[in-house]
Coordinates of N, CA, C and O in Angstrom, one line a residue:
X1 N -125.4 76.7 -80.9 CA -125.0 75.8 -79.9 C -124.2 74.6 -80.5 O -124.6 74.1 -81.5
X2 N -123.1 74.3 -79.9 CA -122.3 73.2 -80.4 C -121.8 72.3 -79.3 O -121.7 72.8 -78.2
X3 N -121.5 71.1 -79.6 CA -121.0 70.1 -78.6 C -119.5 70.3 -78.4 O -118.7 70.4 -79.3
X4 N -119.2 70.5 -77.1 CA -117.8 70.7 -76.7 C -117.2 69.4 -76.2 O -116.1 69.0 -76.5
X5 N -118.0 68.6 -75.3 CA -117.4 67.4 -74.8 C -118.6 66.5 -74.3 O -119.7 67.0 -74.2
X6 N -118.3 65.2 -74.2 CA -119.3 64.3 -73.6 C -118.5 63.2 -72.8 O -117.3 63.0 -73.0
X7 N -119.3 62.6 -71.8 CA -118.6 61.6 -71.0 C -119.7 60.6 -70.5 O -120.8 61.0 -70.2
X8 N -119.3 59.3 -70.6 CA -120.3 58.3 -70.1 C -120.4 58.3 -68.6 O -119.5 58.6 -67.9
X9 N -121.6 58.0 -68.1 CA -121.9 57.8 -66.7 C -122.9 56.7 -66.6 O -123.4 56.2 -67.6
X10 N -123.1 56.2 -65.4 CA -124.0 55.1 -65.2 C -125.1 55.5 -64.1 O -124.8 56.3 -63.2
X11 N -126.2 55.0 -64.3 CA -127.3 55.1 -63.3 C -127.6 53.7 -62.8 O -127.8 52.8 -63.6
X12 N -127.6 53.6 -61.5 CA -127.9 52.3 -60.9 C -129.3 52.2 -60.5 O -129.8 53.0 -59.7
X13 N -130.1 51.3 -61.1 CA -131.5 51.2 -60.8 C -131.7 49.9 -60.0 O -131.2 48.8 -60.4
X14 N -132.3 50.0 -58.9 CA -132.5 48.9 -58.0 C -133.9 48.3 -58.2 O -134.9 49.0 -58.2
X15 N -134.0 47.0 -58.4 CA -135.3 46.3 -58.6 C -135.4 45.4 -57.4 O -134.5 44.6 -57.1
X16 N -136.6 45.4 -56.8 CA -136.9 44.6 -55.7 C -138.1 43.8 -56.0 O -139.1 44.3 -56.4
X17 N -138.0 42.5 -55.8 CA -139.1 41.6 -55.9 C -139.3 40.9 -54.6 O -138.6 41.1 -53.7
X18 N -140.3 40.0 -54.5 CA -140.5 39.3 -53.3 C -139.4 38.3 -53.0 O -139.3 37.8 -51.9
X19 N -138.6 37.9 -54.0 CA -137.6 36.9 -53.9 C -136.2 37.5 -53.8 O -135.3 36.9 -53.2
X20 N -136.0 38.6 -54.5 CA -134.6 39.1 -54.6 C -134.5 40.6 -54.8 O -135.5 41.3 -55.1
X21 N -133.3 41.2 -54.6 CA -133.1 42.5 -54.9 C -131.9 42.5 -55.8 O -130.9 41.8 -55.6
X22 N -131.9 43.3 -56.9 CA -130.8 43.3 -57.9 C -130.6 44.8 -58.4 O -131.6 45.5 -58.5
X23 N -129.4 45.1 -58.7 CA -129.0 46.4 -59.2 C -128.7 46.2 -60.7 O -128.0 45.3 -61.1
X24 N -129.3 47.2 -61.5 CA -129.1 47.2 -62.9 C -128.4 48.5 -63.2 O -128.8 49.5 -62.8
X25 N -127.3 48.3 -64.0 CA -126.5 49.5 -64.4 C -127.0 49.9 -65.8 O -127.1 49.2 -66.7
X26 N -127.4 51.2 -65.9 CA -127.9 51.8 -67.1 C -126.8 52.7 -67.6 O -126.4 53.7 -66.9
X27 N -126.3 52.5 -68.9 CA -125.3 53.4 -69.4 C -125.9 54.6 -70.0 O -126.9 54.5 -70.8
X28 N -125.3 55.7 -69.7 CA -125.9 57.0 -70.1 C -124.7 57.9 -70.4 O -123.5 57.6 -70.1
X29 N -125.0 59.1 -71.0 CA -123.9 60.0 -71.4 C -124.3 61.4 -71.0 O -125.5 61.8 -71.1
X30 N -123.4 62.2 -70.5 CA -123.6 63.6 -70.2 C -122.9 64.4 -71.2 O -121.8 64.1 -71.6
X31 N -123.6 65.5 -71.7 CA -123.1 66.3 -72.8 C -122.8 67.7 -72.4 O -123.7 68.3 -71.6
X32 N -121.7 68.3 -72.8 CA -121.4 69.7 -72.5 C -121.5 70.4 -73.9 O -120.8 70.2 -74.8
X33 N -122.5 71.3 -74.0 CA -122.7 72.2 -75.1 C -122.2 73.6 -74.8 O -122.0 73.9 -73.6
X34 N -122.1 74.4 -75.8 CA -121.7 75.8 -75.5 C -122.7 76.6 -74.7 O -122.3 77.5 -74.0
X35 N -124.0 76.1 -74.6 CA -125.0 76.9 -73.9 C -125.6 76.1 -72.7 O -126.3 76.7 -71.9
X36 N -125.3 74.8 -72.6 CA -126.0 74.0 -71.6 C -125.2 72.7 -71.4 O -124.5 72.2 -72.2
X37 N -125.5 72.1 -70.2 CA -125.0 70.7 -69.9 C -126.3 69.8 -69.8 O -127.3 70.2 -69.1
X38 N -126.2 68.7 -70.5 CA -127.4 67.9 -70.6 C -127.1 66.4 -70.2 O -126.1 65.8 -70.7
X39 N -127.9 65.9 -69.3 CA -127.9 64.5 -69.0 C -129.2 63.8 -69.3 O -130.1 64.5 -69.9
X40 N -129.4 62.6 -69.0 CA -130.7 61.9 -69.3 C -131.9 62.6 -68.9 O -132.9 62.8 -69.7
X41 N -131.9 63.1 -67.7 CA -133.1 63.8 -67.1 C -132.9 65.2 -66.7 O -133.9 65.8 -66.1
X42 N -131.7 65.7 -66.8 CA -131.5 67.1 -66.3 C -130.8 67.9 -67.5 O -130.1 67.4 -68.3
X43 N -131.1 69.2 -67.4 CA -130.5 70.2 -68.3 C -130.2 71.4 -67.6 O -131.1 72.0 -66.9
X44 N -128.9 71.8 -67.6 CA -128.5 73.0 -66.9 C -127.9 74.1 -67.9 O -127.0 73.7 -68.6
X45 N -128.5 75.3 -67.9 CA -127.8 76.3 -68.7 C -126.4 76.6 -68.1 O -126.2 76.5 -66.9
X46 N -125.4 76.8 -68.9 CA -124.1 77.0 -68.4 C -124.0 78.2 -67.5 O -123.1 78.1 -66.6
X47 N -124.8 79.1 -67.6 CA -124.8 80.3 -66.6 C -125.2 79.8 -65.2 O -124.9 80.5 -64.2
X48 N -125.9 78.7 -65.1 CA -126.3 78.2 -63.8 C -125.3 77.2 -63.2 O -125.4 76.8 -62.0
X49 N -124.3 76.8 -64.0 CA -123.3 75.9 -63.5 C -122.1 76.7 -63.0 O -121.5 77.4 -63.7
X50 N -121.9 76.5 -61.7 CA -120.8 77.3 -61.0 C -119.4 76.5 -61.1 O -118.4 77.2 -61.3
X51 N -119.5 75.2 -61.1 CA -118.2 74.5 -61.1 C -118.5 73.0 -61.4 O -119.7 72.5 -61.4
X52 N -117.5 72.3 -61.8 CA -117.5 70.8 -61.9 C -116.3 70.2 -61.2 O -115.2 70.8 -61.3
X53 N -116.5 69.1 -60.6 CA -115.4 68.4 -59.9 C -115.7 66.9 -59.9 O -116.8 66.5 -60.3
X54 N -114.7 66.2 -59.5 CA -114.9 64.7 -59.5 C -114.0 64.1 -58.4 O -113.0 64.7 -58.0
X55 N -114.4 62.9 -58.0 CA -113.6 62.2 -57.0 C -113.8 60.7 -57.3 O -114.9 60.2 -57.6
X56 N -112.7 60.0 -57.2 CA -112.7 58.5 -57.5 C -112.7 57.8 -56.1 O -112.0 58.2 -55.2
X57 N -113.4 56.7 -56.1 CA -113.5 55.9 -54.9 C -113.0 54.5 -55.3 O -113.7 53.7 -55.9
X58 N -111.7 54.2 -55.1 CA -111.1 53.0 -55.6 C -110.7 53.2 -57.0 O -110.6 54.3 -57.5
X59 N -110.6 52.1 -57.7 CA -110.2 52.1 -59.1 C -111.3 52.0 -60.1 O -111.1 52.4 -61.3
X60 N -112.5 51.6 -59.7 CA -113.5 51.3 -60.6 C -114.6 52.4 -60.8 O -115.2 52.4 -61.8
X61 N -114.8 53.2 -59.7 CA -115.9 54.1 -59.8 C -115.6 55.4 -59.2 O -114.8 55.5 -58.2
X62 N -116.2 56.5 -59.6 CA -116.1 57.8 -59.1 C -117.4 58.6 -59.3 O -118.3 58.0 -59.8
X63 N -117.3 59.8 -58.8 CA -118.5 60.7 -59.0 C -118.1 62.0 -59.6 O -117.1 62.6 -59.2
X64 N -118.8 62.4 -60.7 CA -118.7 63.7 -61.3 C -119.7 64.5 -60.6 O -120.9 64.2 -60.6
X65 N -119.3 65.7 -60.1 CA -120.2 66.6 -59.4 C -120.5 67.8 -60.3 O -119.5 68.5 -60.7
X66 N -121.7 68.2 -60.6 CA -122.1 69.4 -61.3 C -122.6 70.3 -60.2 O -123.7 70.1 -59.6
X67 N -121.9 71.4 -60.0 CA -122.3 72.4 -59.0 C -123.2 73.5 -59.6 O -122.7 74.2 -60.5
X68 N -124.5 73.6 -59.2 CA -125.4 74.6 -59.8 C -126.0 75.4 -58.7 O -125.9 75.2 -57.5
X69 N -126.8 76.4 -59.2 CA -127.5 77.3 -58.3 C -128.6 76.5 -57.5 O -129.1 77.0 -56.5
X70 N -129.0 75.4 -58.0 CA -130.1 74.6 -57.4 C -129.6 73.4 -56.6 O -130.3 72.6 -56.1
X71 N -128.3 73.3 -56.5 CA -127.7 72.2 -55.7 C -126.6 71.5 -56.5 O -126.2 71.9 -57.6
X72 N -126.0 70.5 -55.9 CA -125.0 69.7 -56.5 C -125.6 68.4 -57.0 O -126.3 67.7 -56.3
X73 N -125.3 68.1 -58.3 CA -125.8 66.9 -58.9 C -124.7 65.9 -59.2 O -123.7 66.2 -59.9
X74 N -124.8 64.7 -58.5 CA -123.7 63.7 -58.7 C -124.0 62.7 -59.8 O -125.2 62.3 -60.1
X75 N -123.0 62.3 -60.6 CA -123.1 61.3 -61.6 C -122.0 60.3 -61.4 O -120.9 60.6 -61.4
X76 N -122.4 59.0 -61.3 CA -121.5 57.9 -61.1 C -120.7 57.7 -62.4 O -121.4 57.4 -63.5
X77 N -119.4 57.6 -62.4 CA -118.6 57.4 -63.6 C -117.7 56.2 -63.4 O -117.3 55.9 -62.2
X78 N -117.3 55.5 -64.5 CA -116.4 54.4 -64.4 C -115.0 54.8 -64.9 O -114.1 54.1 -64.7
X79 N -114.9 55.9 -65.6 CA -113.6 56.4 -66.1 C -113.5 57.9 -65.7 O -114.5 58.6 -65.5
X80 N -112.3 58.3 -65.7 CA -112.0 59.7 -65.3 C -112.7 60.7 -66.2 O -112.5 60.7 -67.4
X81 N -113.4 61.6 -65.6 CA -114.1 62.7 -66.3 C -113.2 64.0 -66.4 O -113.6 65.1 -66.7
X82 N -111.9 63.8 -66.2 CA -110.9 64.9 -66.2 C -111.0 65.7 -67.5 O -111.0 67.0 -67.5
X83 N -111.1 65.1 -68.7 CA -111.1 65.8 -69.9 C -112.5 66.6 -70.0 O -112.5 67.7 -70.6
X84 N -113.5 66.0 -69.5 CA -114.8 66.7 -69.5 C -114.8 68.0 -68.7 O -115.2 69.0 -69.1
X85 N -114.3 67.8 -67.5 CA -114.2 68.9 -66.5 C -113.2 70.0 -67.1 O -113.5 71.2 -67.0
X86 N -112.1 69.6 -67.7 CA -111.1 70.5 -68.2 C -111.8 71.3 -69.4 O -111.6 72.5 -69.5
X87 N -112.6 70.6 -70.2 CA -113.2 71.3 -71.3 C -114.2 72.3 -70.8 O -114.3 73.4 -71.4
X88 N -114.9 72.0 -69.8 CA -115.8 73.0 -69.1 C -115.1 74.2 -68.7 O -115.5 75.3 -68.9
X89 N -114.0 74.0 -68.0 CA -113.2 75.1 -67.4 C -112.6 75.9 -68.5 O -112.5 77.1 -68.4
X90 N -112.1 75.3 -69.6 CA -111.5 76.1 -70.7 C -112.5 76.8 -71.5 O -112.3 78.0 -71.8
X91 N -113.5 76.1 -71.9 CA -114.5 76.7 -72.9 C -115.6 77.6 -72.3 O -116.0 78.5 -72.9
X92 N -116.0 77.2 -71.1 CA -117.1 78.0 -70.4 C -116.6 79.0 -69.4 O -117.0 80.1 -69.4
X93 N -115.7 78.6 -68.6 CA -115.1 79.4 -67.5 C -114.0 80.3 -68.0 O -113.6 81.3 -67.4
X94 N -113.3 79.9 -69.1 CA -112.2 80.6 -69.6 C -110.9 80.5 -68.8 O -110.1 81.4 -68.7
X95 N -110.8 79.4 -68.1 CA -109.6 79.2 -67.2 C -108.5 78.4 -67.9 O -108.7 77.5 -68.7

């Protein structure tokens, strides 16, 4: 198993107290290995990943979608994951 690509993403954690509500951005990384895709709390064997896609909303944020047999998993990104998706399609899908 070897690392093919990685890309940063953020998780937004909402904290609510009796006085205020605030959002905290947690920096994380998603990794593409030859045998699996790994994020902070998820691990997908590459055989279970059907596709990857992304869409940007404005200039600052977008969503990287991991399409699997168990559903679609969204990851919020601040920079284009185009190289990550391209690496998946070249190395895993052979496109």
